[in-house]
mmCIF file of C-alpha atoms in Angstrom:
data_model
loop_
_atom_site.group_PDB
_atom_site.id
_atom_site.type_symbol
_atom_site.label_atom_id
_atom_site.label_comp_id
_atom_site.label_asym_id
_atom_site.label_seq_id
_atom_site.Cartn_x
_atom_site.Cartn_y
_atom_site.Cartn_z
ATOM 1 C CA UNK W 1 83.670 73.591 99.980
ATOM 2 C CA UNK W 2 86.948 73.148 98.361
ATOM 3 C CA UNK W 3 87.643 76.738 97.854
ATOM 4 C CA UNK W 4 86.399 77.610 101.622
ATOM 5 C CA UNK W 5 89.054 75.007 102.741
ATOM 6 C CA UNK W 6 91.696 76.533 100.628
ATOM 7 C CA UNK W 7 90.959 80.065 101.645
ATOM 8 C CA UNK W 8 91.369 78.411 105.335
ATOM 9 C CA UNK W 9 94.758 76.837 104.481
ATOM 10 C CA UNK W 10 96.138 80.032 102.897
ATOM 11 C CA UNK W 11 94.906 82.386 105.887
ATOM 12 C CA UNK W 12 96.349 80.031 108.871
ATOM 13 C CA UNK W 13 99.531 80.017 106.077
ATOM 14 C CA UNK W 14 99.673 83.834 106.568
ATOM 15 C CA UNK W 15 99.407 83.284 110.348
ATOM 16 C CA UNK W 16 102.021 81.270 110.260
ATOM 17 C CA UNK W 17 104.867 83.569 108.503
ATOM 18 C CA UNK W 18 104.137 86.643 110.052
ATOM 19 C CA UNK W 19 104.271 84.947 113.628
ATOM 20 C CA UNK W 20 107.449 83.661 112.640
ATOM 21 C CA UNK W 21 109.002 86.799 110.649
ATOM 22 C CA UNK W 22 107.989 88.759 113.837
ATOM 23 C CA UNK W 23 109.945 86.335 116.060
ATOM 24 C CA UNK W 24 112.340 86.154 113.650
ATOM 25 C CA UNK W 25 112.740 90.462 113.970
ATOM 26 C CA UNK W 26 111.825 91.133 117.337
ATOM 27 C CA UNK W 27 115.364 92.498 118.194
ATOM 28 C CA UNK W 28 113.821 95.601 116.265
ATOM 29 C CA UNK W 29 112.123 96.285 119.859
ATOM 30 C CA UNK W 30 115.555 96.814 121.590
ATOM 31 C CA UNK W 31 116.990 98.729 118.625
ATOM 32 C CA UNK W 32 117.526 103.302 119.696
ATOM 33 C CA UNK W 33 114.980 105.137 118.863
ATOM 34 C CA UNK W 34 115.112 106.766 114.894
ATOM 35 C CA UNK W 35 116.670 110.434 115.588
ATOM 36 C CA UNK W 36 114.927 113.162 113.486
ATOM 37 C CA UNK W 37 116.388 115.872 111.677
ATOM 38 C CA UNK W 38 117.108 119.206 112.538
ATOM 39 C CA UNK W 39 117.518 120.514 109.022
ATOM 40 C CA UNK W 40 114.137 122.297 107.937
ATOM 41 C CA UNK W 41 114.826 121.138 104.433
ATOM 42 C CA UNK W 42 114.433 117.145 105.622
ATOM 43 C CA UNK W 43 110.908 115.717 104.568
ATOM 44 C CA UNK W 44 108.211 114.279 106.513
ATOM 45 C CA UNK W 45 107.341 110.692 106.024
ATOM 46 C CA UNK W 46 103.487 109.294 106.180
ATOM 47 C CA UNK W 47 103.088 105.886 106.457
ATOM 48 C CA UNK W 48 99.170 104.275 107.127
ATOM 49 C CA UNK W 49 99.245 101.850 109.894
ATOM 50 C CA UNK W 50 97.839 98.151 111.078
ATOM 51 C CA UNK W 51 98.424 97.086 114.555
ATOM 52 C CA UNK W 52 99.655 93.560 112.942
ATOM 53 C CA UNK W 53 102.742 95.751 110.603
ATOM 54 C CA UNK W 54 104.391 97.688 113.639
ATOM 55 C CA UNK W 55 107.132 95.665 114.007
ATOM 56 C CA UNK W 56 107.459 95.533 110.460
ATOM 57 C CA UNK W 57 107.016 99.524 110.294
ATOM 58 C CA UNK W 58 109.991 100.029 112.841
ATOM 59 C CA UNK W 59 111.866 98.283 110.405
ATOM 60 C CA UNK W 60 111.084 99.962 107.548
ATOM 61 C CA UNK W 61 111.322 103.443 109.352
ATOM 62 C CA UNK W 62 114.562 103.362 110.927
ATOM 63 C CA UNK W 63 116.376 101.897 107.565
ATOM 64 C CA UNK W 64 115.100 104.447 105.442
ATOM 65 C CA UNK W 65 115.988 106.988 107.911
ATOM 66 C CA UNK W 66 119.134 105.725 108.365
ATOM 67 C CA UNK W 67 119.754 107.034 104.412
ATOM 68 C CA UNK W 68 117.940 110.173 104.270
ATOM 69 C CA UNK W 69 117.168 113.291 106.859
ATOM 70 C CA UNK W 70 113.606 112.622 108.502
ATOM 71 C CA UNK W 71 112.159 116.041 109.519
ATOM 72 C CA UNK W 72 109.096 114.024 110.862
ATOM 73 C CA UNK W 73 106.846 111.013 110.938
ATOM 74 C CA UNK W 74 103.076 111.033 110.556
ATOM 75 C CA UNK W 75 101.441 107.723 110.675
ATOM 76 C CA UNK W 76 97.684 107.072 109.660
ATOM 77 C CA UNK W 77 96.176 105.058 112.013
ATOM 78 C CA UNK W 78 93.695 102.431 110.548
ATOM 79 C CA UNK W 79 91.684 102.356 113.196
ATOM 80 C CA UNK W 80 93.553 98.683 114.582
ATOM 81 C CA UNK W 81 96.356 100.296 116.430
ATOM 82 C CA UNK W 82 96.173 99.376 119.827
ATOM 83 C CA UNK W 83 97.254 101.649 123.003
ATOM 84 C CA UNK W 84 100.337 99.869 123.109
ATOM 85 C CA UNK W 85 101.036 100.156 119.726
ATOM 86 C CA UNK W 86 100.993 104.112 120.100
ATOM 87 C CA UNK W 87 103.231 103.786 123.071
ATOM 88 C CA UNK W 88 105.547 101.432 120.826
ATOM 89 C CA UNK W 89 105.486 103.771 118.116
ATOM 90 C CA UNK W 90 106.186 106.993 120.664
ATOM 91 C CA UNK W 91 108.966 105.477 122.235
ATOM 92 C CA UNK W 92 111.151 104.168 118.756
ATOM 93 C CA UNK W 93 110.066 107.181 116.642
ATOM 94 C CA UNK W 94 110.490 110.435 118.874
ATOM 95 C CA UNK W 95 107.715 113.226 118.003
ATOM 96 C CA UNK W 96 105.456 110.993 115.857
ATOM 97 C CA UNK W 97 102.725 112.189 114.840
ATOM 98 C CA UNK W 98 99.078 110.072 115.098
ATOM 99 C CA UNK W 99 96.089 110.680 112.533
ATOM 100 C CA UNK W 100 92.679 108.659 112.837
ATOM 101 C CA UNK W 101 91.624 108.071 109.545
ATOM 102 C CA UNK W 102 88.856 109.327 109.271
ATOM 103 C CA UNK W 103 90.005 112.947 109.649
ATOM 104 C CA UNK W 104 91.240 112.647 106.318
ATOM 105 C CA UNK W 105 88.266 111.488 104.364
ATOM 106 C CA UNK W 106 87.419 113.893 101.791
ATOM 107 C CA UNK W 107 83.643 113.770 101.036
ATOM 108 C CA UNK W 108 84.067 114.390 96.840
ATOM 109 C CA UNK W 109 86.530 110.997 97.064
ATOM 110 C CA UNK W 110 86.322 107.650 97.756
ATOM 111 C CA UNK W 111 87.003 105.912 100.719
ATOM 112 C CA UNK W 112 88.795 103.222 102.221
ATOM 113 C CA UNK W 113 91.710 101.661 100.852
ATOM 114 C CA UNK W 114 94.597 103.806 100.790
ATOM 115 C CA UNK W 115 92.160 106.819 99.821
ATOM 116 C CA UNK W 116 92.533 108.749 102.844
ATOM 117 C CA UNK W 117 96.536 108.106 103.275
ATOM 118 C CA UNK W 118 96.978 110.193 99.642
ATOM 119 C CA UNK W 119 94.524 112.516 101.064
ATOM 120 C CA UNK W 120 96.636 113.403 103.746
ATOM 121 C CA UNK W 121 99.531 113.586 101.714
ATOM 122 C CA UNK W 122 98.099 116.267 99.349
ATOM 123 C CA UNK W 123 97.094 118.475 102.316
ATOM 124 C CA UNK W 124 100.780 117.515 104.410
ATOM 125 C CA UNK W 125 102.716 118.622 101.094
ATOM 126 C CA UNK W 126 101.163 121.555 100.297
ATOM 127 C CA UNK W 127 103.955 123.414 102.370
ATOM 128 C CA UNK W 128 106.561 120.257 102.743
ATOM 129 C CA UNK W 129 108.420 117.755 100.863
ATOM 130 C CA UNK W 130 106.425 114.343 102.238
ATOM 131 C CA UNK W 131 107.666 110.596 101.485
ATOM 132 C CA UNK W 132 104.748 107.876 101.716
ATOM 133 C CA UNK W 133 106.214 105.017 103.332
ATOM 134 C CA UNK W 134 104.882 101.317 103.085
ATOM 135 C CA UNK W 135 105.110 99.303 105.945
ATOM 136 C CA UNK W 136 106.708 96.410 104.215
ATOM 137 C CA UNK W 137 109.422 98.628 102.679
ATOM 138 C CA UNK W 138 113.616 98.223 103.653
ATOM 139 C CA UNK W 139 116.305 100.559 102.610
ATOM 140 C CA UNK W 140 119.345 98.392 102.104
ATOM 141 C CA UNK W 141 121.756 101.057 101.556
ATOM 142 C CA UNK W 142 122.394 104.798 99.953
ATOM 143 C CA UNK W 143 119.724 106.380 98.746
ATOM 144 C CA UNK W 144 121.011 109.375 97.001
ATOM 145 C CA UNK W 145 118.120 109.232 93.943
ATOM 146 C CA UNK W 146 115.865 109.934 96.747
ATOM 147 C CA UNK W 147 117.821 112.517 98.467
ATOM 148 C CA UNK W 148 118.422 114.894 95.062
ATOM 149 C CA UNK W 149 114.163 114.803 94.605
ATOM 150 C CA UNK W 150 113.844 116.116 97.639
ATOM 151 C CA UNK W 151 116.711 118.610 97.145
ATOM 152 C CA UNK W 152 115.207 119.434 94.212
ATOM 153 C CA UNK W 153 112.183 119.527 94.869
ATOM 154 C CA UNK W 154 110.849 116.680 92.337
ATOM 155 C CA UNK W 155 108.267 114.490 93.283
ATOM 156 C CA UNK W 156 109.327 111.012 92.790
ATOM 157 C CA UNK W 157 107.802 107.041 92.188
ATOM 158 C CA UNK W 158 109.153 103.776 92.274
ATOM 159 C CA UNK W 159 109.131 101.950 89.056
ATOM 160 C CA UNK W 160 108.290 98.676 87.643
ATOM 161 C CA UNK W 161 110.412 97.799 85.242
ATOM 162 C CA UNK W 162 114.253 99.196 84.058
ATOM 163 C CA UNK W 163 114.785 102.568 81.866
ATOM 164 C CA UNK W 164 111.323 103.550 83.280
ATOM 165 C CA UNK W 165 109.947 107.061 82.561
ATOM 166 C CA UNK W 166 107.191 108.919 82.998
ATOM 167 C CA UNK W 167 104.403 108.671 80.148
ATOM 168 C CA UNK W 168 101.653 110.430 78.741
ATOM 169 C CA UNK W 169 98.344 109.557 79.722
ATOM 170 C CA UNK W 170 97.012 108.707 75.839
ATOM 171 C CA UNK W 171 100.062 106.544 75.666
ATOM 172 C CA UNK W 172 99.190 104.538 78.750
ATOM 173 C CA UNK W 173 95.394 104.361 77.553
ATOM 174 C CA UNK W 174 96.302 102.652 73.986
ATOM 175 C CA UNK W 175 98.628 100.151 76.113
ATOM 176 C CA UNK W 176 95.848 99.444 79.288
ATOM 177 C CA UNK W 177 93.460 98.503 76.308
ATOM 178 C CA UNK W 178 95.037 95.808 74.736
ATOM 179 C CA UNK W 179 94.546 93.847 78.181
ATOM 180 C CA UNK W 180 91.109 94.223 78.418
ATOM 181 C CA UNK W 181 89.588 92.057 75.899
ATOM 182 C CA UNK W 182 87.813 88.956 77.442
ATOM 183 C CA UNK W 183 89.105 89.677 80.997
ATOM 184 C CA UNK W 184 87.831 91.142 83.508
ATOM 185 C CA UNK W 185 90.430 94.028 83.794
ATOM 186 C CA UNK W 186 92.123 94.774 87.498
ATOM 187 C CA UNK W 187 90.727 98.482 88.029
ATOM 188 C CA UNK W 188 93.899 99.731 87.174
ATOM 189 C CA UNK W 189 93.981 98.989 83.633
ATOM 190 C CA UNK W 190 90.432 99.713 83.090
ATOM 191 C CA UNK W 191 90.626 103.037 84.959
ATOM 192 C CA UNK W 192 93.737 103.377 82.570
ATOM 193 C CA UNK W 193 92.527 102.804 79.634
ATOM 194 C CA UNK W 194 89.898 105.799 80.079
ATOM 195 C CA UNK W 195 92.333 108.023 80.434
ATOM 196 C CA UNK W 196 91.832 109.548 76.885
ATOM 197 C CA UNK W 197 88.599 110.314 78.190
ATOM 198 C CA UNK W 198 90.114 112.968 80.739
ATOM 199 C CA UNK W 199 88.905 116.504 79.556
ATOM 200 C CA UNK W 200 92.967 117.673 79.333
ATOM 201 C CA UNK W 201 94.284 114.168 78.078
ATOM 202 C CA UNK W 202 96.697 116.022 75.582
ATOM 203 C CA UNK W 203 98.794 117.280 79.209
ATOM 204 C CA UNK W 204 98.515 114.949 81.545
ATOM 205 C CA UNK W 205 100.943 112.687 82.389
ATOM 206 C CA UNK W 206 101.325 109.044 84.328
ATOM 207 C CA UNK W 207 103.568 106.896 85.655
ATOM 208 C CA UNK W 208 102.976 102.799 86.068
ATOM 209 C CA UNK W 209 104.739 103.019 89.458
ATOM 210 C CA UNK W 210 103.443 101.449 92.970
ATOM 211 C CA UNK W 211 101.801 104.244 95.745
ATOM 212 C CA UNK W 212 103.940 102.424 98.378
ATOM 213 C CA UNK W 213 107.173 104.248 98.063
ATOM 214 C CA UNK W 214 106.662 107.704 96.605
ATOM 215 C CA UNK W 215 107.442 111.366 96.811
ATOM 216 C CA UNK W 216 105.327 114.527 96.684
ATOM 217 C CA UNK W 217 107.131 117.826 95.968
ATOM 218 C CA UNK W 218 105.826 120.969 98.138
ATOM 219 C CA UNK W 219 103.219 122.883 96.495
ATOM 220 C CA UNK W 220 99.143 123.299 96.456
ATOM 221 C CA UNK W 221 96.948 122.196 94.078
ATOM 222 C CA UNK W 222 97.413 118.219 94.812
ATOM 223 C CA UNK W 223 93.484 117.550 96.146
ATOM 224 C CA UNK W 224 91.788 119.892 93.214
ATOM 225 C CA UNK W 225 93.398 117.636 91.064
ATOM 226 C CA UNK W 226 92.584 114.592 93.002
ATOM 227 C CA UNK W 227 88.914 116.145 92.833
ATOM 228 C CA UNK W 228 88.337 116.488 89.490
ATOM 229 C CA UNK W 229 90.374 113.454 87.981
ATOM 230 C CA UNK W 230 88.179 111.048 90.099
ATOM 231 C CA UNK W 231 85.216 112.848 89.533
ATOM 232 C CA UNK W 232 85.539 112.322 85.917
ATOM 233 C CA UNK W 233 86.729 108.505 86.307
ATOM 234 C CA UNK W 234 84.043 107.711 88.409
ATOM 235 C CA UNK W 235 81.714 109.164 85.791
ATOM 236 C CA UNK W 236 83.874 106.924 83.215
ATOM 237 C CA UNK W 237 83.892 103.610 84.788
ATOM 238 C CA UNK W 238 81.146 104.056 87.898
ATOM 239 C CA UNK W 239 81.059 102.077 91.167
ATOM 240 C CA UNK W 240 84.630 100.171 90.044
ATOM 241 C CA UNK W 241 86.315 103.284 91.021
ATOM 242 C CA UNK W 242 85.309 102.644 94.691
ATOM 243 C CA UNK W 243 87.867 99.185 94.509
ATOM 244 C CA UNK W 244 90.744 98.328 95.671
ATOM 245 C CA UNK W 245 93.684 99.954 93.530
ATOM 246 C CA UNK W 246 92.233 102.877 92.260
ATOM 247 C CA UNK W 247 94.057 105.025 94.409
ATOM 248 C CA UNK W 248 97.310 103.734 93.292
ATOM 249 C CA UNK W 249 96.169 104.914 90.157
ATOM 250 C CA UNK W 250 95.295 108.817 91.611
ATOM 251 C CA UNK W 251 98.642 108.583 93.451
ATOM 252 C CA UNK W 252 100.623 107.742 90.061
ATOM 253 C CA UNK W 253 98.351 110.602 88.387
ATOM 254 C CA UNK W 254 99.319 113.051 91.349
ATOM 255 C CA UNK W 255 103.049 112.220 90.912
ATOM 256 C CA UNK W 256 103.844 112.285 87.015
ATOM 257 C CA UNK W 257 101.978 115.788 87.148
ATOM 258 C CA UNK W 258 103.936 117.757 89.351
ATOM 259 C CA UNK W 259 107.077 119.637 88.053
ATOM 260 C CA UNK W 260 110.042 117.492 87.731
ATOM 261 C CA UNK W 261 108.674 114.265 88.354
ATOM 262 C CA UNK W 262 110.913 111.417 88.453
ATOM 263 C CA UNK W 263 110.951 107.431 88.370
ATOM 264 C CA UNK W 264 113.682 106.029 90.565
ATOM 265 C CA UNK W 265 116.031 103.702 88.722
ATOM 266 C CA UNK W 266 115.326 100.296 88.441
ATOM 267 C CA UNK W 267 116.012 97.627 89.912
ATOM 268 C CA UNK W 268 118.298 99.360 92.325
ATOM 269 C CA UNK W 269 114.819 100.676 93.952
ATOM 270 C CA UNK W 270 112.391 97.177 93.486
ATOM 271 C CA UNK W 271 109.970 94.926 94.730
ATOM 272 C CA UNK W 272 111.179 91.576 96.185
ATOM 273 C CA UNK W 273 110.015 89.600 93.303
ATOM 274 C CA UNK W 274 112.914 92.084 90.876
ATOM 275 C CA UNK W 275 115.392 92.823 93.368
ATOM 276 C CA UNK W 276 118.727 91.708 93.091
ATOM 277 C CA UNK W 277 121.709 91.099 95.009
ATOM 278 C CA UNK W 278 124.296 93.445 95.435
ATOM 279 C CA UNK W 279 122.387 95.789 93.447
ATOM 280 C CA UNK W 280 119.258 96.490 94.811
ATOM 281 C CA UNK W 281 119.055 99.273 97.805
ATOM 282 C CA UNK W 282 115.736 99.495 98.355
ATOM 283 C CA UNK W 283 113.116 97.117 98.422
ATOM 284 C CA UNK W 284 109.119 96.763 98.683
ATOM 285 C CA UNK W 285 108.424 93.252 99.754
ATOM 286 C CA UNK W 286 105.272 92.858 98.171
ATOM 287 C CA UNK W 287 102.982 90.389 99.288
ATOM 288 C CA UNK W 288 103.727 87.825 96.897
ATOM 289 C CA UNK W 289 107.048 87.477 97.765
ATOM 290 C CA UNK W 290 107.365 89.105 101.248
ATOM 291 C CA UNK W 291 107.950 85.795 103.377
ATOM 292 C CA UNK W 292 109.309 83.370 100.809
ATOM 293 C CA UNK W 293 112.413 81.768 102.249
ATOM 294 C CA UNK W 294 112.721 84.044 105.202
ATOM 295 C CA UNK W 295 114.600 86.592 102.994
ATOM 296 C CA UNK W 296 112.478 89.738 104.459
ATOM 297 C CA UNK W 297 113.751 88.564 107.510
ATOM 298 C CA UNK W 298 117.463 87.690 107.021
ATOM 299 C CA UNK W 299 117.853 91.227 105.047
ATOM 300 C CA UNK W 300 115.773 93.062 108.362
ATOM 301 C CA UNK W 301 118.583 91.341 110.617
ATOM 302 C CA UNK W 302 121.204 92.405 108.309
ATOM 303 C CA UNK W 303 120.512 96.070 107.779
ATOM 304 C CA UNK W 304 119.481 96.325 111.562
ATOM 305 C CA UNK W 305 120.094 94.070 113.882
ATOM 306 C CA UNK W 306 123.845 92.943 113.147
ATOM 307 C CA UNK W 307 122.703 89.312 112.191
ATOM 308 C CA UNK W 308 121.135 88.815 115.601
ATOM 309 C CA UNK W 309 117.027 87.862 116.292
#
């Protein structure tokens, strides 16, 4: 009873602070549209999309755009965005693209999650540069990191921690196993710490970074990979791979093993629970830390709406 009443408190909590961080933002509705790119070189950015993150989303759109070329914006629709929501999203974000979701479910992968969202990526990228774009993301100022990868055609992640790099698999594997004694592991580290079990361990490569800012270099190849990987970690770990978090997992395998993959420099690209002031210039406000003392909010106003609600 106690832990029904708590789950109670906690949800009408999250009511709460998202009613008020949307009051708190709704300028973003009177805000000019984002203006594309012309240049055939600028990216596409894919974002999935729930009807209660679109005001968030314009946010976290128009920033980033604001700091690199946009050559177009696909959104995955979750299956919650509304009629309105499309005209919303039509009107601030000029040639957006809609997808239903489940025209990207790939019948030798799992679904749900963010499954289908990296699905669409791999196919989108197979002739273009494409930048998945969480909701709950803000670009507080340059982004030239970000601009080079795409330049140069190097897929890219954000990190976790500073001096990051990319890794090798069987180095990630002897480090995921020392946190799964008497636990019961997230399905990150124990899909991690089967990695030595992957048939061409000795080249692959991983990076520890989050799936909800990340870049994927043009070039095929992306979903045969995706294929066989979770094949084999399905057959490793069984019905676990179906959770939560196991495509972050595919989308940090997909990254580190494309040519020239980078890890953007931390903590000038963080979460909000490692960002810092002044130095920080692009931020994931992760749900932990995403409404604590309205500082989401205040940066939102900031960035894009001159101080003003």
């Amino acid at each position: 009873m106690r832990s029904e009443s708590l789950n109670v408190f906690y949800k009408q909590k999250n009511q709460f602070q998202r009613w008020w961080f949307d009051r708190a933002i709704r300028g973003m509705y009177d805000t000019p549209a984002m203006a594309p790119s012309s240049d055939p070189g600028a990216p596409l950015v894919l974002s999935q999309l729930q009807h209660r993150d679109v005001l968030m989303y314009l946010a976290a759109i128009k920033s980033f755009a604001r700091q690199v070329p946009v050559g177009g914006v696909h959104v995955l629709d979750d299956g919650s965005l509304t009629p309105q929501d499309h005209a919303t999203l039509a009107r601030h974000v000029p040639g957006v693209t809609l997808h239903r979701i489940v025209d990207f479910r790939e019948p030798d992968l799992p679904a749900g999650g963010t499954w289908e969202r990296l699905a669409a990526i791999a196919r989108l990228s197979e002739s273009r540069y494409v930048i998945q774009l969480d909701a709950d993301t803000l670009s507080l100022d340059a982004l030239p990191e970000v601009c080079a990868a795409v330049r140069d055609d190097a897929s890219f992640s954000i990190g976790t921690w500073d001096g990051q790099q990319i890794e090798e698999v069987l180095e990630r594997a002897v480090t995921a196993r020392k946190h799964l004694q008497g636990v019961q592991p997230h399905v990150q580290v124990l899909a991690e710490a089967h990695f030595d079990h992957f048939e061409s361990a000795s080249t692959l490569r991983y990076v520890r970074g989050c799936s909800g800012f990340s870049g994927f270099a043009p070039g095929p190849g992306k979903l045969d990979l995706m294929r066989t990987l979770s094949a084999r970690m399905q057959a490793l770990i069984g019905a676990r791979w179906m959770e939560w978090g196991s495509e972050q997992v595919m989308s940090n395998l997909v990254v580190a093993n494309q040519p020239n993959a980078i890890v953007l420099p931390h903590p000038d690209y963080a979460d909000c629970e490692k960002m810092q002031s002044g130095r920080t210039r692009f931020v994931h406000f992760i749900g932990t830390c995403r409404f604590r003392r309205g500082v989401y909010a205040g940066r939102v106003r900031q960035t894009l709406l001159n101080g003003r609600t």
